[in-house]
PDB file of C-alpha atoms in Angstrom:
ATOM      1  CA  UNK A   1      85.771  88.243  90.799  1.00 92.00           C
ATOM      2  CA  UNK A   2      82.418  87.481  89.244  1.00 95.00           C
ATOM      3  CA  UNK A   3      82.380  87.634  85.453  1.00 96.00           C
ATOM      4  CA  UNK A   4      79.775  88.232  82.784  1.00 97.00           C
ATOM      5  CA  UNK A   5      79.415  88.288  78.994  1.00 97.00           C
ATOM      6  CA  UNK A   6      78.705  91.373  76.918  1.00 98.00           C
ATOM      7  CA  UNK A   7      75.612  90.240  75.048  1.00 96.00           C
ATOM      8  CA  UNK A   8      75.927  88.466  71.689  1.00 95.00           C
ATOM      9  CA  UNK A   9      79.562  89.599  71.317  1.00 97.00           C
ATOM     10  CA  UNK A  10      80.675  86.794  73.631  1.00 95.00           C
ATOM     11  CA  UNK A  11      83.267  89.109  75.205  1.00 98.00           C
ATOM     12  CA  UNK A  12      83.812  88.092  78.827  1.00 98.00           C
ATOM     13  CA  UNK A  13      84.605  90.732  81.432  1.00 98.00           C
ATOM     14  CA  UNK A  14      84.507  91.351  85.161  1.00 98.00           C
ATOM     15  CA  UNK A  15      81.176  92.098  86.823  1.00 97.00           C
ATOM     16  CA  UNK A  16      82.823  95.157  88.389  1.00 97.00           C
ATOM     17  CA  UNK A  17      83.912  97.800  85.907  1.00 97.00           C
ATOM     18  CA  UNK A  18      86.221 100.718  86.575  1.00 96.00           C
ATOM     19  CA  UNK A  19      84.614 104.032  85.647  1.00 94.00           C
ATOM     20  CA  UNK A  20      87.114 106.751  84.751  1.00 94.00           C
ATOM     21  CA  UNK A  21      84.977 109.900  84.467  1.00 89.00           C
ATOM     22  CA  UNK A  22      86.508 111.399  87.611  1.00 85.00           C
ATOM     23  CA  UNK A  23      90.019 110.671  86.309  1.00 87.00           C
ATOM     24  CA  UNK A  24      89.455 113.280  83.599  1.00 78.00           C
ATOM     25  CA  UNK A  25      89.024 115.900  86.312  1.00 59.00           C
ATOM     26  CA  UNK A  26      86.091 117.748  84.773  1.00 59.00           C
ATOM     27  CA  UNK A  27      83.190 118.195  87.234  1.00 55.00           C
ATOM     28  CA  UNK A  28      85.220 116.390  89.908  1.00 52.00           C
ATOM     29  CA  UNK A  29      87.448 119.169  91.198  1.00 55.00           C
ATOM     30  CA  UNK A  30      90.617 118.409  89.235  1.00 62.00           C
ATOM     31  CA  UNK A  31      92.749 115.396  88.480  1.00 67.00           C
ATOM     32  CA  UNK A  32      95.926 113.554  89.425  1.00 78.00           C
ATOM     33  CA  UNK A  33      97.198 111.513  86.484  1.00 87.00           C
ATOM     34  CA  UNK A  34      99.759 109.554  88.516  1.00 91.00           C
ATOM     35  CA  UNK A  35      97.176 108.512  91.109  1.00 91.00           C
ATOM     36  CA  UNK A  36      94.702 107.605  88.361  1.00 92.00           C
ATOM     37  CA  UNK A  37      97.270 105.457  86.556  1.00 94.00           C
ATOM     38  CA  UNK A  38      97.998 103.679  89.819  1.00 94.00           C
ATOM     39  CA  UNK A  39      94.272 103.111  90.389  1.00 94.00           C
ATOM     40  CA  UNK A  40      93.941 101.472  86.964  1.00 96.00           C
ATOM     41  CA  UNK A  41      96.872  99.169  87.678  1.00 96.00           C
ATOM     42  CA  UNK A  42      95.414  98.276  91.067  1.00 96.00           C
ATOM     43  CA  UNK A  43      92.054  97.483  89.449  1.00 97.00           C
ATOM     44  CA  UNK A  44      93.653  95.107  86.960  1.00 97.00           C
ATOM     45  CA  UNK A  45      95.644  93.451  89.722  1.00 97.00           C
ATOM     46  CA  UNK A  46      92.422  92.954  91.700  1.00 97.00           C
ATOM     47  CA  UNK A  47      90.632  91.228  88.819  1.00 97.00           C
ATOM     48  CA  UNK A  48      88.770  94.127  87.189  1.00 98.00           C
ATOM     49  CA  UNK A  49      89.010  93.769  83.411  1.00 98.00           C
ATOM     50  CA  UNK A  50      86.368  96.232  82.152  1.00 98.00           C
ATOM     51  CA  UNK A  51      87.714  99.788  81.971  1.00 98.00           C
ATOM     52  CA  UNK A  52      85.078 102.355  80.965  1.00 97.00           C
ATOM     53  CA  UNK A  53      86.094 105.747  79.614  1.00 97.00           C
ATOM     54  CA  UNK A  54      84.974 108.425  77.131  1.00 96.00           C
ATOM     55  CA  UNK A  55      86.426 111.332  75.124  1.00 96.00           C
ATOM     56  CA  UNK A  56      84.258 113.830  77.019  1.00 93.00           C
ATOM     57  CA  UNK A  57      85.873 112.919  80.346  1.00 93.00           C
ATOM     58  CA  UNK A  58      88.286 115.829  80.409  1.00 91.00           C
ATOM     59  CA  UNK A  59      88.274 116.391  76.626  1.00 93.00           C
ATOM     60  CA  UNK A  60      90.403 113.322  76.014  1.00 94.00           C
ATOM     61  CA  UNK A  61      92.288 113.366  79.332  1.00 92.00           C
ATOM     62  CA  UNK A  62      90.678 110.226  80.728  1.00 94.00           C
ATOM     63  CA  UNK A  63      91.262 108.217  77.537  1.00 96.00           C
ATOM     64  CA  UNK A  64      94.910 109.310  77.490  1.00 95.00           C
ATOM     65  CA  UNK A  65      95.374 108.207  81.093  1.00 95.00           C
ATOM     66  CA  UNK A  66      93.786 104.833  80.345  1.00 97.00           C
ATOM     67  CA  UNK A  67      95.972 104.373  77.286  1.00 97.00           C
ATOM     68  CA  UNK A  68      99.155 105.125  79.210  1.00 96.00           C
ATOM     69  CA  UNK A  69      98.132 102.914  82.129  1.00 96.00           C
ATOM     70  CA  UNK A  70      97.412  99.943  79.855  1.00 97.00           C
ATOM     71  CA  UNK A  71     100.758 100.065  78.071  1.00 96.00           C
ATOM     72  CA  UNK A  72     102.062  96.497  78.258  1.00 96.00           C
ATOM     73  CA  UNK A  73      98.776  95.300  79.789  1.00 97.00           C
ATOM     74  CA  UNK A  74      96.296  95.971  76.991  1.00 97.00           C
ATOM     75  CA  UNK A  75      95.570  92.241  76.662  1.00 96.00           C
ATOM     76  CA  UNK A  76      94.321  92.173  80.272  1.00 97.00           C
ATOM     77  CA  UNK A  77      91.602  94.764  79.722  1.00 98.00           C
ATOM     78  CA  UNK A  78      88.226  95.043  78.049  1.00 98.00           C
ATOM     79  CA  UNK A  79      88.195  98.701  77.049  1.00 98.00           C
ATOM     80  CA  UNK A  80      84.896 100.510  76.638  1.00 98.00           C
ATOM     81  CA  UNK A  81      84.830 104.037  75.281  1.00 98.00           C
ATOM     82  CA  UNK A  82      82.212 106.221  73.670  1.00 98.00           C
ATOM     83  CA  UNK A  83      81.251 108.518  70.824  1.00 98.00           C
ATOM     84  CA  UNK A  84      78.650 111.200  70.266  1.00 98.00           C
ATOM     85  CA  UNK A  85      79.823 114.072  72.491  1.00 97.00           C
ATOM     86  CA  UNK A  86      81.989 116.127  70.166  1.00 97.00           C
ATOM     87  CA  UNK A  87      83.909 119.390  70.099  1.00 95.00           C
ATOM     88  CA  UNK A  88      85.528 119.104  66.652  1.00 96.00           C
ATOM     89  CA  UNK A  89      82.285 120.182  64.962  1.00 96.00           C
ATOM     90  CA  UNK A  90      79.185 122.192  65.774  1.00 95.00           C
ATOM     91  CA  UNK A  91      76.789 119.783  64.110  1.00 97.00           C
ATOM     92  CA  UNK A  92      74.037 118.214  66.169  1.00 97.00           C
ATOM     93  CA  UNK A  93      72.692 119.786  69.351  1.00 97.00           C
ATOM     94  CA  UNK A  94      74.668 121.872  71.835  1.00 97.00           C
ATOM     95  CA  UNK A  95      74.842 119.989  75.153  1.00 95.00           C
ATOM     96  CA  UNK A  96      77.275 121.799  77.467  1.00 92.00           C
ATOM     97  CA  UNK A  97      80.566 123.722  77.575  1.00 91.00           C
ATOM     98  CA  UNK A  98      83.691 122.066  78.920  1.00 84.00           C
ATOM     99  CA  UNK A  99      86.877 124.023  79.588  1.00 82.00           C
ATOM    100  CA  UNK A 100      85.723 126.730  77.206  1.00 86.00           C
ATOM    101  CA  UNK A 101      84.773 124.301  74.426  1.00 90.00           C
ATOM    102  CA  UNK A 102      81.145 123.876  73.310  1.00 96.00           C
ATOM    103  CA  UNK A 103      80.299 120.174  73.249  1.00 95.00           C
ATOM    104  CA  UNK A 104      77.589 118.825  70.974  1.00 97.00           C
ATOM    105  CA  UNK A 105      75.535 115.663  70.814  1.00 98.00           C
ATOM    106  CA  UNK A 106      76.249 114.342  67.335  1.00 98.00           C
ATOM    107  CA  UNK A 107      76.284 110.805  65.945  1.00 98.00           C
ATOM    108  CA  UNK A 108      76.693 111.390  62.230  1.00 98.00           C
ATOM    109  CA  UNK A 109      78.582 108.741  60.255  1.00 98.00           C
ATOM    110  CA  UNK A 110      81.730 110.701  59.418  1.00 98.00           C
ATOM    111  CA  UNK A 111      81.927 112.135  62.926  1.00 98.00           C
ATOM    112  CA  UNK A 112      81.849 108.645  64.442  1.00 98.00           C
ATOM    113  CA  UNK A 113      84.718 107.569  62.181  1.00 98.00           C
ATOM    114  CA  UNK A 114      86.691 110.671  63.235  1.00 98.00           C
ATOM    115  CA  UNK A 115      85.998 110.049  66.921  1.00 98.00           C
ATOM    116  CA  UNK A 116      87.008 106.403  66.693  1.00 98.00           C
ATOM    117  CA  UNK A 117      90.389 107.286  65.196  1.00 98.00           C
ATOM    118  CA  UNK A 118      91.036 109.922  67.855  1.00 98.00           C
ATOM    119  CA  UNK A 119      90.103 107.488  70.640  1.00 98.00           C
ATOM    120  CA  UNK A 120      92.356 104.776  69.218  1.00 98.00           C
ATOM    121  CA  UNK A 121      95.278 107.233  69.291  1.00 98.00           C
ATOM    122  CA  UNK A 122      94.635 108.357  72.858  1.00 98.00           C
ATOM    123  CA  UNK A 123      94.099 104.782  74.041  1.00 98.00           C
ATOM    124  CA  UNK A 124      97.272 103.648  72.226  1.00 98.00           C
ATOM    125  CA  UNK A 125      95.516 100.632  70.767  1.00 98.00           C
ATOM    126  CA  UNK A 126      94.296  99.397  67.389  1.00 97.00           C
ATOM    127  CA  UNK A 127      90.899  98.193  68.586  1.00 98.00           C
ATOM    128  CA  UNK A 128      88.171  99.133  71.060  1.00 98.00           C
ATOM    129  CA  UNK A 129      86.375  96.284  72.759  1.00 98.00           C
ATOM    130  CA  UNK A 130      83.053  98.047  73.379  1.00 98.00           C
ATOM    131  CA  UNK A 131      82.123 101.250  71.531  1.00 98.00           C
ATOM    132  CA  UNK A 132      79.153 103.076  73.050  1.00 98.00           C
ATOM    133  CA  UNK A 133      77.042 105.975  71.827  1.00 98.00           C
ATOM    134  CA  UNK A 134      77.420 108.266  74.849  1.00 97.00           C
ATOM    135  CA  UNK A 135      74.274 110.392  74.537  1.00 96.00           C
ATOM    136  CA  UNK A 136      71.691 110.118  71.798  1.00 97.00           C
ATOM    137  CA  UNK A 137      71.452 112.594  68.913  1.00 97.00           C
ATOM    138  CA  UNK A 138      67.996 113.644  67.735  1.00 96.00           C
ATOM    139  CA  UNK A 139      69.427 115.158  64.515  1.00 97.00           C
ATOM    140  CA  UNK A 140      70.879 111.923  63.083  1.00 98.00           C
ATOM    141  CA  UNK A 141      68.840 108.850  62.095  1.00 98.00           C
ATOM    142  CA  UNK A 142      69.637 105.818  64.247  1.00 98.00           C
ATOM    143  CA  UNK A 143      70.059 103.819  61.030  1.00 98.00           C
ATOM    144  CA  UNK A 144      72.978 106.063  59.986  1.00 98.00           C
ATOM    145  CA  UNK A 145      74.613 105.802  63.406  1.00 98.00           C
ATOM    146  CA  UNK A 146      74.250 102.044  63.535  1.00 98.00           C
ATOM    147  CA  UNK A 147      75.585 101.677  59.987  1.00 98.00           C
ATOM    148  CA  UNK A 148      78.750 103.537  61.015  1.00 98.00           C
ATOM    149  CA  UNK A 149      79.186 101.337  64.087  1.00 98.00           C
ATOM    150  CA  UNK A 150      78.691  98.155  62.062  1.00 98.00           C
ATOM    151  CA  UNK A 151      81.270  99.400  59.545  1.00 98.00           C
ATOM    152  CA  UNK A 152      83.817  99.949  62.324  1.00 98.00           C
ATOM    153  CA  UNK A 153      83.067  96.446  63.570  1.00 98.00           C
ATOM    154  CA  UNK A 154      83.608  94.970  60.101  1.00 98.00           C
ATOM    155  CA  UNK A 155      86.928  96.840  59.936  1.00 98.00           C
ATOM    156  CA  UNK A 156      88.031  95.280  63.223  1.00 98.00           C
ATOM    157  CA  UNK A 157      88.340  98.648  64.956  1.00 98.00           C
ATOM    158  CA  UNK A 158      85.613  97.803  67.470  1.00 98.00           C
ATOM    159  CA  UNK A 159      84.482  94.421  68.760  1.00 98.00           C
ATOM    160  CA  UNK A 160      81.076  95.214  70.231  1.00 98.00           C
ATOM    161  CA  UNK A 161      78.411  97.932  70.104  1.00 98.00           C
ATOM    162  CA  UNK A 162      76.716  99.667  73.016  1.00 98.00           C
ATOM    163  CA  UNK A 163      74.293 102.514  73.652  1.00 98.00           C
ATOM    164  CA  UNK A 164      74.101 104.768  76.695  1.00 97.00           C
ATOM    165  CA  UNK A 165      71.473 107.136  78.038  1.00 96.00           C
ATOM    166  CA  UNK A 166      68.908 105.822  75.555  1.00 97.00           C
ATOM    167  CA  UNK A 167      65.180 105.342  75.972  1.00 96.00           C
ATOM    168  CA  UNK A 168      63.713 101.868  75.442  1.00 97.00           C
ATOM    169  CA  UNK A 169      62.242 103.146  72.166  1.00 97.00           C
ATOM    170  CA  UNK A 170      65.657 104.307  70.922  1.00 98.00           C
ATOM    171  CA  UNK A 171      67.321 101.056  71.963  1.00 98.00           C
ATOM    172  CA  UNK A 172      64.600  99.115  70.134  1.00 98.00           C
ATOM    173  CA  UNK A 173      65.330 101.170  67.019  1.00 98.00           C
ATOM    174  CA  UNK A 174      69.050 100.349  67.223  1.00 98.00           C
ATOM    175  CA  UNK A 175      68.130  96.665  67.469  1.00 98.00           C
ATOM    176  CA  UNK A 176      66.245  96.904  64.183  1.00 98.00           C
ATOM    177  CA  UNK A 177      69.517  97.506  62.353  1.00 98.00           C
ATOM    178  CA  UNK A 178      71.885  95.070  64.051  1.00 96.00           C
ATOM    179  CA  UNK A 179      72.992  93.486  67.320  1.00 96.00           C
ATOM    180  CA  UNK A 180      73.498  95.686  70.366  1.00 98.00           C
ATOM    181  CA  UNK A 181      75.803  94.073  72.895  1.00 98.00           C
ATOM    182  CA  UNK A 182      75.356  96.412  75.862  1.00 98.00           C
ATOM    183  CA  UNK A 183      73.248  99.253  77.184  1.00 98.00           C
ATOM    184  CA  UNK A 184      74.599 101.628  79.810  1.00 98.00           C
ATOM    185  CA  UNK A 185      72.463 103.634  82.210  1.00 97.00           C
ATOM    186  CA  UNK A 186      72.517 105.032  85.739  1.00 96.00           C
ATOM    187  CA  UNK A 187      71.625 102.403  88.323  1.00 96.00           C
ATOM    188  CA  UNK A 188      72.032 102.177  92.079  1.00 94.00           C
ATOM    189  CA  UNK A 189      70.000 101.494  95.199  1.00 94.00           C
ATOM    190  CA  UNK A 190      68.459 104.966  94.870  1.00 92.00           C
ATOM    191  CA  UNK A 191      68.269 105.098  91.042  1.00 93.00           C
ATOM    192  CA  UNK A 192      66.165 102.140  89.970  1.00 94.00           C
ATOM    193  CA  UNK A 193      63.993 103.468  87.133  1.00 94.00           C
ATOM    194  CA  UNK A 194      65.485 101.131  84.523  1.00 96.00           C
ATOM    195  CA  UNK A 195      64.062  98.097  86.308  1.00 96.00           C
ATOM    196  CA  UNK A 196      60.730  98.884  84.654  1.00 95.00           C
ATOM    197  CA  UNK A 197      62.024 100.338  81.378  1.00 95.00           C
ATOM    198  CA  UNK A 198      65.342  99.198  79.894  1.00 96.00           C
ATOM    199  CA  UNK A 199      65.967  95.999  81.850  1.00 97.00           C
ATOM    200  CA  UNK A 200      63.015  94.000  80.420  1.00 97.00           C
ATOM    201  CA  UNK A 201      63.985  94.985  76.859  1.00 97.00           C
ATOM    202  CA  UNK A 202      67.631  94.091  77.431  1.00 97.00           C
ATOM    203  CA  UNK A 203      66.651  90.734  78.895  1.00 97.00           C
ATOM    204  CA  UNK A 204      64.502  89.879  75.865  1.00 97.00           C
ATOM    205  CA  UNK A 205      67.264  90.764  73.396  1.00 97.00           C
ATOM    206  CA  UNK A 206      70.320  89.467  75.298  1.00 97.00           C
ATOM    207  CA  UNK A 207      71.729  92.974  75.736  1.00 98.00           C
ATOM    208  CA  UNK A 208      74.112  93.260  78.688  1.00 98.00           C
ATOM    209  CA  UNK A 209      73.071  95.999  81.117  1.00 98.00           C
ATOM    210  CA  UNK A 210      75.906  98.148  82.457  1.00 98.00           C
ATOM    211  CA  UNK A 211      74.924 100.259  85.451  1.00 97.00           C
ATOM    212  CA  UNK A 212      76.938 103.416  85.993  1.00 94.00           C
ATOM    213  CA  UNK A 213      77.171 105.492  89.164  1.00 91.00           C
ATOM    214  CA  UNK A 214      76.705 102.386  91.311  1.00 92.00           C
ATOM    215  CA  UNK A 215      77.559 104.466  94.388  1.00 91.00           C
ATOM    216  CA  UNK A 216      75.476 107.468  93.243  1.00 88.00           C
ATOM    217  CA  UNK A 217      78.477 109.817  92.834  1.00 83.00           C
ATOM    218  CA  UNK A 218      79.817 108.570  96.187  1.00 83.00           C
ATOM    219  CA  UNK A 219      76.592 109.195  98.080  1.00 86.00           C
ATOM    220  CA  UNK A 220      76.301 105.481  98.916  1.00 91.00           C
ATOM    221  CA  UNK A 221      79.946 104.923  99.819  1.00 86.00           C
ATOM    222  CA  UNK A 222      79.244 105.521 103.513  1.00 84.00           C
ATOM    223  CA  UNK A 223      78.254 108.313 105.907  1.00 79.00           C
ATOM    224  CA  UNK A 224      79.355 111.774 104.744  1.00 75.00           C
ATOM    225  CA  UNK A 225      80.992 114.024 107.320  1.00 70.00           C
ATOM    226  CA  UNK A 226      78.550 116.896 107.998  1.00 65.00           C
ATOM    227  CA  UNK A 227      81.492 119.307 107.748  1.00 62.00           C
ATOM    228  CA  UNK A 228      82.768 118.067 104.383  1.00 66.00           C
ATOM    229  CA  UNK A 229      82.612 120.641 101.595  1.00 68.00           C
ATOM    230  CA  UNK A 230      82.733 120.029  97.855  1.00 57.00           C
ATOM    231  CA  UNK A 231      84.480 122.875  96.064  1.00 57.00           C
ATOM    232  CA  UNK A 232      85.503 124.118  92.632  1.00 64.00           C
ATOM    233  CA  UNK A 233      83.735 122.497  89.686  1.00 63.00           C
ATOM    234  CA  UNK A 234      82.887 119.380  91.722  1.00 64.00           C
ATOM    235  CA  UNK A 235      79.307 118.652  90.659  1.00 60.00           C
ATOM    236  CA  UNK A 236      78.408 117.480  94.158  1.00 66.00           C
ATOM    237  CA  UNK A 237      78.717 121.052  95.462  1.00 63.00           C
ATOM    238  CA  UNK A 238      75.411 121.964  93.814  1.00 62.00           C
ATOM    239  CA  UNK A 239      73.724 118.556  93.994  1.00 68.00           C
ATOM    240  CA  UNK A 240      70.848 118.705  96.521  1.00 73.00           C
ATOM    241  CA  UNK A 241      71.327 115.015  97.296  1.00 74.00           C
ATOM    242  CA  UNK A 242      74.496 115.973  99.154  1.00 74.00           C
ATOM    243  CA  UNK A 243      72.726 118.534 101.326  1.00 74.00           C
ATOM    244  CA  UNK A 244      72.671 118.553 105.135  1.00 77.00           C
ATOM    245  CA  UNK A 245      69.259 116.933 105.523  1.00 81.00           C
ATOM    246  CA  UNK A 246      70.174 114.093 103.198  1.00 82.00           C
ATOM    247  CA  UNK A 247      73.449 113.473 105.011  1.00 83.00           C
ATOM    248  CA  UNK A 248      71.387 112.911 108.170  1.00 85.00           C
ATOM    249  CA  UNK A 249      69.113 110.473 106.319  1.00 88.00           C
ATOM    250  CA  UNK A 250      72.136 108.622 105.001  1.00 90.00           C
ATOM    251  CA  UNK A 251      73.630 108.369 108.485  1.00 91.00           C
ATOM    252  CA  UNK A 252      70.423 106.792 109.786  1.00 91.00           C
ATOM    253  CA  UNK A 253      70.420 104.382 106.831  1.00 93.00           C
ATOM    254  CA  UNK A 254      74.006 103.284 107.374  1.00 93.00           C
ATOM    255  CA  UNK A 255      73.536 103.066 111.152  1.00 94.00           C
ATOM    256  CA  UNK A 256      70.726 100.565 110.572  1.00 96.00           C
ATOM    257  CA  UNK A 257      72.942  98.506 108.260  1.00 96.00           C
ATOM    258  CA  UNK A 258      75.989  98.524 110.511  1.00 96.00           C
ATOM    259  CA  UNK A 259      75.262  94.995 111.868  1.00 96.00           C
ATOM    260  CA  UNK A 260      74.983  93.671 108.298  1.00 96.00           C
ATOM    261  CA  UNK A 261      78.233  95.348 107.266  1.00 96.00           C
ATOM    262  CA  UNK A 262      80.022  94.044 110.340  1.00 96.00           C
ATOM    263  CA  UNK A 263      78.730  90.502 109.850  1.00 95.00           C
ATOM    264  CA  UNK A 264      79.916  90.406 106.233  1.00 96.00           C
ATOM    265  CA  UNK A 265      83.235  92.076 107.033  1.00 96.00           C
ATOM    266  CA  UNK A 266      82.983  94.674 104.296  1.00 96.00           C
ATOM    267  CA  UNK A 267      82.738  98.431 103.857  1.00 95.00           C
ATOM    268  CA  UNK A 268      79.451 100.220 103.245  1.00 95.00           C
ATOM    269  CA  UNK A 269      80.546 100.943  99.692  1.00 94.00           C
ATOM    270  CA  UNK A 270      81.221  97.273  99.045  1.00 96.00           C
ATOM    271  CA  UNK A 271      77.841  96.436 100.517  1.00 96.00           C
ATOM    272  CA  UNK A 272      76.104  98.801  98.090  1.00 95.00           C
ATOM    273  CA  UNK A 273      78.059  97.517  95.074  1.00 96.00           C
ATOM    274  CA  UNK A 274      77.289  93.925  96.029  1.00 96.00           C
ATOM    275  CA  UNK A 275      73.606  94.852  96.328  1.00 97.00           C
ATOM    276  CA  UNK A 276      73.745  96.290  92.805  1.00 96.00           C
ATOM    277  CA  UNK A 277      74.942  92.982  91.384  1.00 96.00           C
ATOM    278  CA  UNK A 278      72.652  90.908  93.615  1.00 96.00           C
ATOM    279  CA  UNK A 279      69.624  92.815  92.300  1.00 93.00           C
ATOM    280  CA  UNK A 280      69.986  90.895  89.046  1.00 94.00           C
ATOM    281  CA  UNK A 281      69.226  93.994  86.993  1.00 96.00           C
ATOM    282  CA  UNK A 282      72.741  94.772  85.732  1.00 97.00           C
ATOM    283  CA  UNK A 283      75.473  92.579  84.301  1.00 96.00           C
ATOM    284  CA  UNK A 284      78.199  95.037  85.300  1.00 97.00           C
ATOM    285  CA  UNK A 285      78.376  97.547  88.138  1.00 96.00           C
ATOM    286  CA  UNK A 286      80.536 100.466  87.015  1.00 96.00           C
ATOM    287  CA  UNK A 287      82.336 102.102  89.933  1.00 93.00           C
ATOM    288  CA  UNK A 288      84.464 105.209  89.739  1.00 89.00           C
ATOM    289  CA  UNK A 289      87.847 105.475  91.437  1.00 89.00           C
ATOM    290  CA  UNK A 290      90.681 107.978  91.356  1.00 86.00           C
ATOM    291  CA  UNK A 291      93.142 106.388  93.784  1.00 91.00           C
ATOM    292  CA  UNK A 292      94.450 102.902  94.500  1.00 93.00           C
ATOM    293  CA  UNK A 293      92.567 102.348  97.761  1.00 93.00           C
ATOM    294  CA  UNK A 294      89.210 103.160  96.140  1.00 91.00           C
ATOM    295  CA  UNK A 295      89.943 100.891  93.201  1.00 94.00           C
ATOM    296  CA  UNK A 296      90.828  97.925  95.405  1.00 96.00           C
ATOM    297  CA  UNK A 297      87.812  98.459  97.652  1.00 94.00           C
ATOM    298  CA  UNK A 298      85.447  98.528  94.685  1.00 94.00           C
ATOM    299  CA  UNK A 299      87.027  95.502  93.047  1.00 96.00           C
ATOM    300  CA  UNK A 300      86.782  93.434  96.216  1.00 95.00           C
ATOM    301  CA  UNK A 301      83.001  93.854  96.135  1.00 95.00           C
ATOM    302  CA  UNK A 302      83.028  91.649  93.020  1.00 94.00           C
ATOM    303  CA  UNK A 303      83.673  88.611  95.176  1.00 93.00           C
ATOM    304  CA  UNK A 304      81.118  89.449  97.874  1.00 94.00           C
ATOM    305  CA  UNK A 305      78.010  87.258  97.908  1.00 93.00           C
ATOM    306  CA  UNK A 306      75.057  88.815  99.714  1.00 94.00           C
ATOM    307  CA  UNK A 307      72.699  86.439 101.518  1.00 94.00           C
ATOM    308  CA  UNK A 308      69.045  86.961 100.607  1.00 94.00           C
ATOM    309  CA  UNK A 309      68.414  88.213 104.135  1.00 96.00           C
ATOM    310  CA  UNK A 310      71.034  90.950 103.686  1.00 96.00           C
ATOM    311  CA  UNK A 311      69.469  92.093 100.411  1.00 96.00           C
ATOM    312  CA  UNK A 312      66.090  92.276 102.133  1.00 96.00           C
ATOM    313  CA  UNK A 313      67.458  94.293 105.050  1.00 96.00           C
ATOM    314  CA  UNK A 314      69.112  96.755 102.670  1.00 97.00           C
ATOM    315  CA  UNK A 315      65.869  97.208 100.727  1.00 96.00           C
ATOM    316  CA  UNK A 316      63.887  97.732 103.914  1.00 96.00           C
ATOM    317  CA  UNK A 317      66.369 100.251 105.316  1.00 95.00           C
ATOM    318  CA  UNK A 318      66.376 102.149 102.003  1.00 94.00           C
ATOM    319  CA  UNK A 319      62.578 102.295 102.033  1.00 93.00           C
ATOM    320  CA  UNK A 320      62.658 103.785 105.529  1.00 93.00           C
ATOM    321  CA  UNK A 321      65.425 106.331 105.102  1.00 91.00           C
ATOM    322  CA  UNK A 322      66.236 107.074 101.472  1.00 89.00           C
ATOM    323  CA  UNK A 323      62.901 107.713  99.738  1.00 85.00           C
ATOM    324  CA  UNK A 324      63.390 111.477 100.035  1.00 78.00           C
ATOM    325  CA  UNK A 325      66.747 111.262  98.218  1.00 73.00           C
ATOM    326  CA  UNK A 326      65.267 110.193  94.872  1.00 58.00           C
TER     327      UNK A 326
END
């Protein structure tokens, strides 16, 4: 497993991170706690140390699953969780409703302290390795938010500070008030906007870049059966990227890369994850998994070295087939 360091914190973690949004069930068509717990154990066994979660993933469900799964193994994991999407108050800006609860973007000082305590309880730990502002709050000054995070760090309740879904301007403002160890944003073969925006800023300031949705919600995991249906509250049911025409484009893309996949002896998903790391734009590729087999497959990609020729062939195939997906 390749490893990396989370910015100035010096915290070392795996270059593959386990994303646990789907484990919370919300927007993924339900959950299976036993299977999720098994997937976390399998990830640790396979060398994944960074476990990424958030209170909003199932209104605490994902954090609770992570906490239970890490019982007796907490020392093996670098736990990242988040703050700023709240349902205990109606301060800030309404963002969405989850399971009948209105959820707000809010990063006020006292709210962050409240969220941290709740996360520590659900995670069954006395410290959080990386604490990330989940979405940014236009109603609270960044200085106030950063002051709260620095206070938690001084108290030993968090070890490192991160920001997610932030513009370069907002990240630069955070950096005015203290060290930021990591930034988290969507990044995959078909979502590359940060290469021109956040990545240069992170490089200049030694901020680790964590890319989430490395497989684009599963779109890049391999060809999708034309007959497969996404049901219930699964967000992919209404996502045009998963439409019939795009499934045909994806099939043509993967057909072209079949010789590369076969030569390297890996799955298409592993090929895409390895490309993400080989791009040099992210320190960590966050990959979601809900069952053991997915977790092991994703983790194995952390040891896959892509030859320069393979990277080039992937880029060329994407240019031919996937431009319409963006």
